[in-house]
Amino acid sequence: MSKIEKFAAIRRDLAAGISGRAIEEKYRVGRRTVSAAMASALPPPRKDMPPRGSKLDPFKPAIDEILRADLDAPRKQRHTVRRIFHRLLDEHGMDNVSYQVLRTYVADRKPKIRAEVGRAPVKVFFPQTHHPGAEAEVDFGEVAIDLRGEQVTCILPAAIED
């Protein structure tokens, strides 16, 4: 039974006159849950967990500094993630941090650093407006129709094939 269904059942039993203690035993919930069900038909939303720290946290300023220095370096001289990983191992004594964690951080952080400095890729958008039928093409043609001996000529638009 979902929490919403449980709240609905508790509210029905309360309206029927069943005591709170009997409802607690019936649905195996506490008195706070019964009082919360009395107050609202919907259960309260789950609380967000506080963000956990990472083993990479002490090295993030050094990584950001490397990425900022790479902005001015020629393309062939910029650091790869592998090179950053080995520099952190050698120069900063980083251990117990996996390559994958570093790779994920660098992939997330590199575009943000470029945007902070003002070197983010330019997003160009040209709004295009097309008015209905403005670009429609119609070809006209003559059609000769014989109606009971009379020759009638009509000019009709021809169908356009895609």
XYZ file of C-alpha atoms in Angstrom:
162
model
C 0.000 0.000 0.000
C 1.409 3.372 -1.000
C 1.631 6.210 1.460
C -1.153 8.124 -0.282
C -3.449 5.083 -0.115
C -2.545 4.613 3.537
C -3.381 8.247 4.330
C -6.724 7.880 2.536
C -7.536 4.699 4.491
C -6.586 6.349 7.800
C -8.803 9.342 6.992
C -11.718 7.023 6.122
C -11.304 5.109 9.394
C -11.092 8.347 11.377
C -14.290 9.573 9.728
C -15.929 6.247 10.611
C -15.107 6.871 14.271
C -12.284 4.383 14.849
C -9.879 5.501 17.550
C -6.389 6.688 16.738
C -4.776 3.900 18.745
C -6.755 1.235 16.835
C -5.699 2.826 13.532
C -2.066 2.798 14.658
C -2.265 -0.926 15.301
C -4.262 -1.663 12.148
C -1.879 0.110 9.751
C 1.288 -0.267 11.871
C 1.989 3.466 11.931
C 2.818 5.906 14.701
C 0.648 8.580 16.249
C 2.462 11.272 14.263
C 1.456 9.589 11.009
C -2.175 9.434 12.160
C -2.136 13.117 13.124
C -0.457 14.012 9.797
C -3.204 12.103 7.970
C -5.825 14.040 9.946
C -4.200 17.335 8.969
C -3.757 16.682 5.246
C -4.928 14.202 2.623
C -1.456 14.126 1.085
C 1.620 12.924 2.955
C 4.395 15.471 3.477
C 7.121 15.401 0.807
C 10.346 13.622 1.593
C 13.148 15.751 2.934
C 16.164 16.239 0.715
C 19.334 14.709 2.017
C 22.207 17.133 2.594
C 24.894 16.890 -0.070
C 27.736 14.602 0.853
C 31.349 15.579 0.552
C 33.727 13.977 -1.888
C 37.293 12.775 -1.551
C 38.015 15.100 -4.443
C 36.935 18.242 -2.524
C 40.421 19.201 -1.237
C 41.814 19.030 -4.789
C 39.080 20.951 -6.607
C 40.832 24.352 -6.360
C 44.014 22.852 -7.865
C 42.032 21.230 -10.694
C 40.208 24.485 -11.408
C 43.520 26.347 -11.515
C 44.914 23.837 -14.031
C 41.811 24.208 -16.190
C 42.014 28.016 -16.039
C 45.695 27.922 -17.052
C 44.783 25.689 -19.996
C 42.515 28.375 -21.417
C 45.558 30.406 -22.522
C 47.658 27.418 -23.633
C 47.801 26.253 -27.238
C 45.495 23.359 -28.024
C 48.233 20.717 -28.163
C 49.651 21.799 -24.791
C 46.438 21.604 -22.765
C 46.097 19.050 -20.013
C 44.231 15.845 -20.616
C 42.325 14.286 -17.745
C 45.022 11.626 -17.533
C 47.719 14.290 -17.187
C 45.713 16.140 -14.514
C 45.293 12.851 -12.648
C 49.029 12.151 -12.662
C 49.863 15.740 -11.643
C 47.528 15.471 -8.669
C 49.137 12.172 -7.675
C 52.676 13.547 -7.953
C 52.372 17.167 -6.858
C 49.465 17.128 -4.408
C 49.678 13.640 -2.938
C 46.168 12.697 -3.990
C 45.244 9.131 -3.167
C 41.980 7.218 -2.763
C 40.409 9.180 -5.603
C 39.590 7.226 -8.707
C 40.290 8.365 -12.237
C 36.568 8.149 -13.062
C 35.624 10.590 -10.286
C 38.197 13.068 -11.585
C 37.066 12.579 -15.179
C 33.446 13.264 -14.264
C 34.401 16.416 -12.353
C 36.591 17.761 -15.170
C 33.898 17.066 -17.787
C 31.377 18.975 -15.677
C 33.682 21.815 -14.626
C 35.523 22.628 -17.867
C 32.532 24.215 -19.689
C 31.603 26.157 -16.543
C 35.093 27.628 -16.253
C 35.021 28.620 -19.934
C 31.670 30.333 -19.349
C 32.966 32.163 -16.244
C 35.846 33.615 -18.239
C 33.589 34.497 -21.152
C 34.866 31.923 -23.616
C 31.820 29.736 -23.749
C 30.652 28.685 -27.196
C 28.374 31.281 -28.680
C 24.808 30.122 -28.892
C 23.347 31.575 -32.031
C 19.675 31.361 -32.819
C 17.904 32.997 -35.702
C 14.166 33.001 -35.156
C 12.381 32.123 -38.340
C 8.815 33.124 -38.882
C 6.785 31.600 -41.637
C 3.396 33.082 -42.234
C 0.805 30.497 -43.275
C 0.754 30.124 -47.053
C 3.398 32.806 -47.660
C 5.727 30.396 -49.395
C 3.095 28.214 -51.026
C 3.459 27.492 -54.703
C 0.497 27.039 -56.966
C 0.667 26.199 -60.639
C -2.291 27.173 -62.810
C -3.352 25.239 -65.830
C -6.158 25.302 -68.368
C -8.673 22.508 -68.472
C -11.119 22.010 -71.305
C -14.425 20.440 -70.295
C -17.104 19.282 -72.679
C -20.495 19.815 -71.044
C -23.313 18.455 -73.240
C -21.742 19.665 -76.371
C -20.483 22.986 -75.034
C -16.788 23.542 -74.754
C -15.918 25.235 -71.433
C -12.393 26.312 -70.538
C -11.518 26.675 -66.851
C -8.331 27.856 -65.220
C -7.716 25.705 -62.153
C -4.806 25.425 -59.761
C -2.947 22.188 -60.294
C -2.021 19.925 -57.395
C 1.594 20.146 -56.265
C 3.418 16.878 -55.824
C 5.942 16.553 -53.046
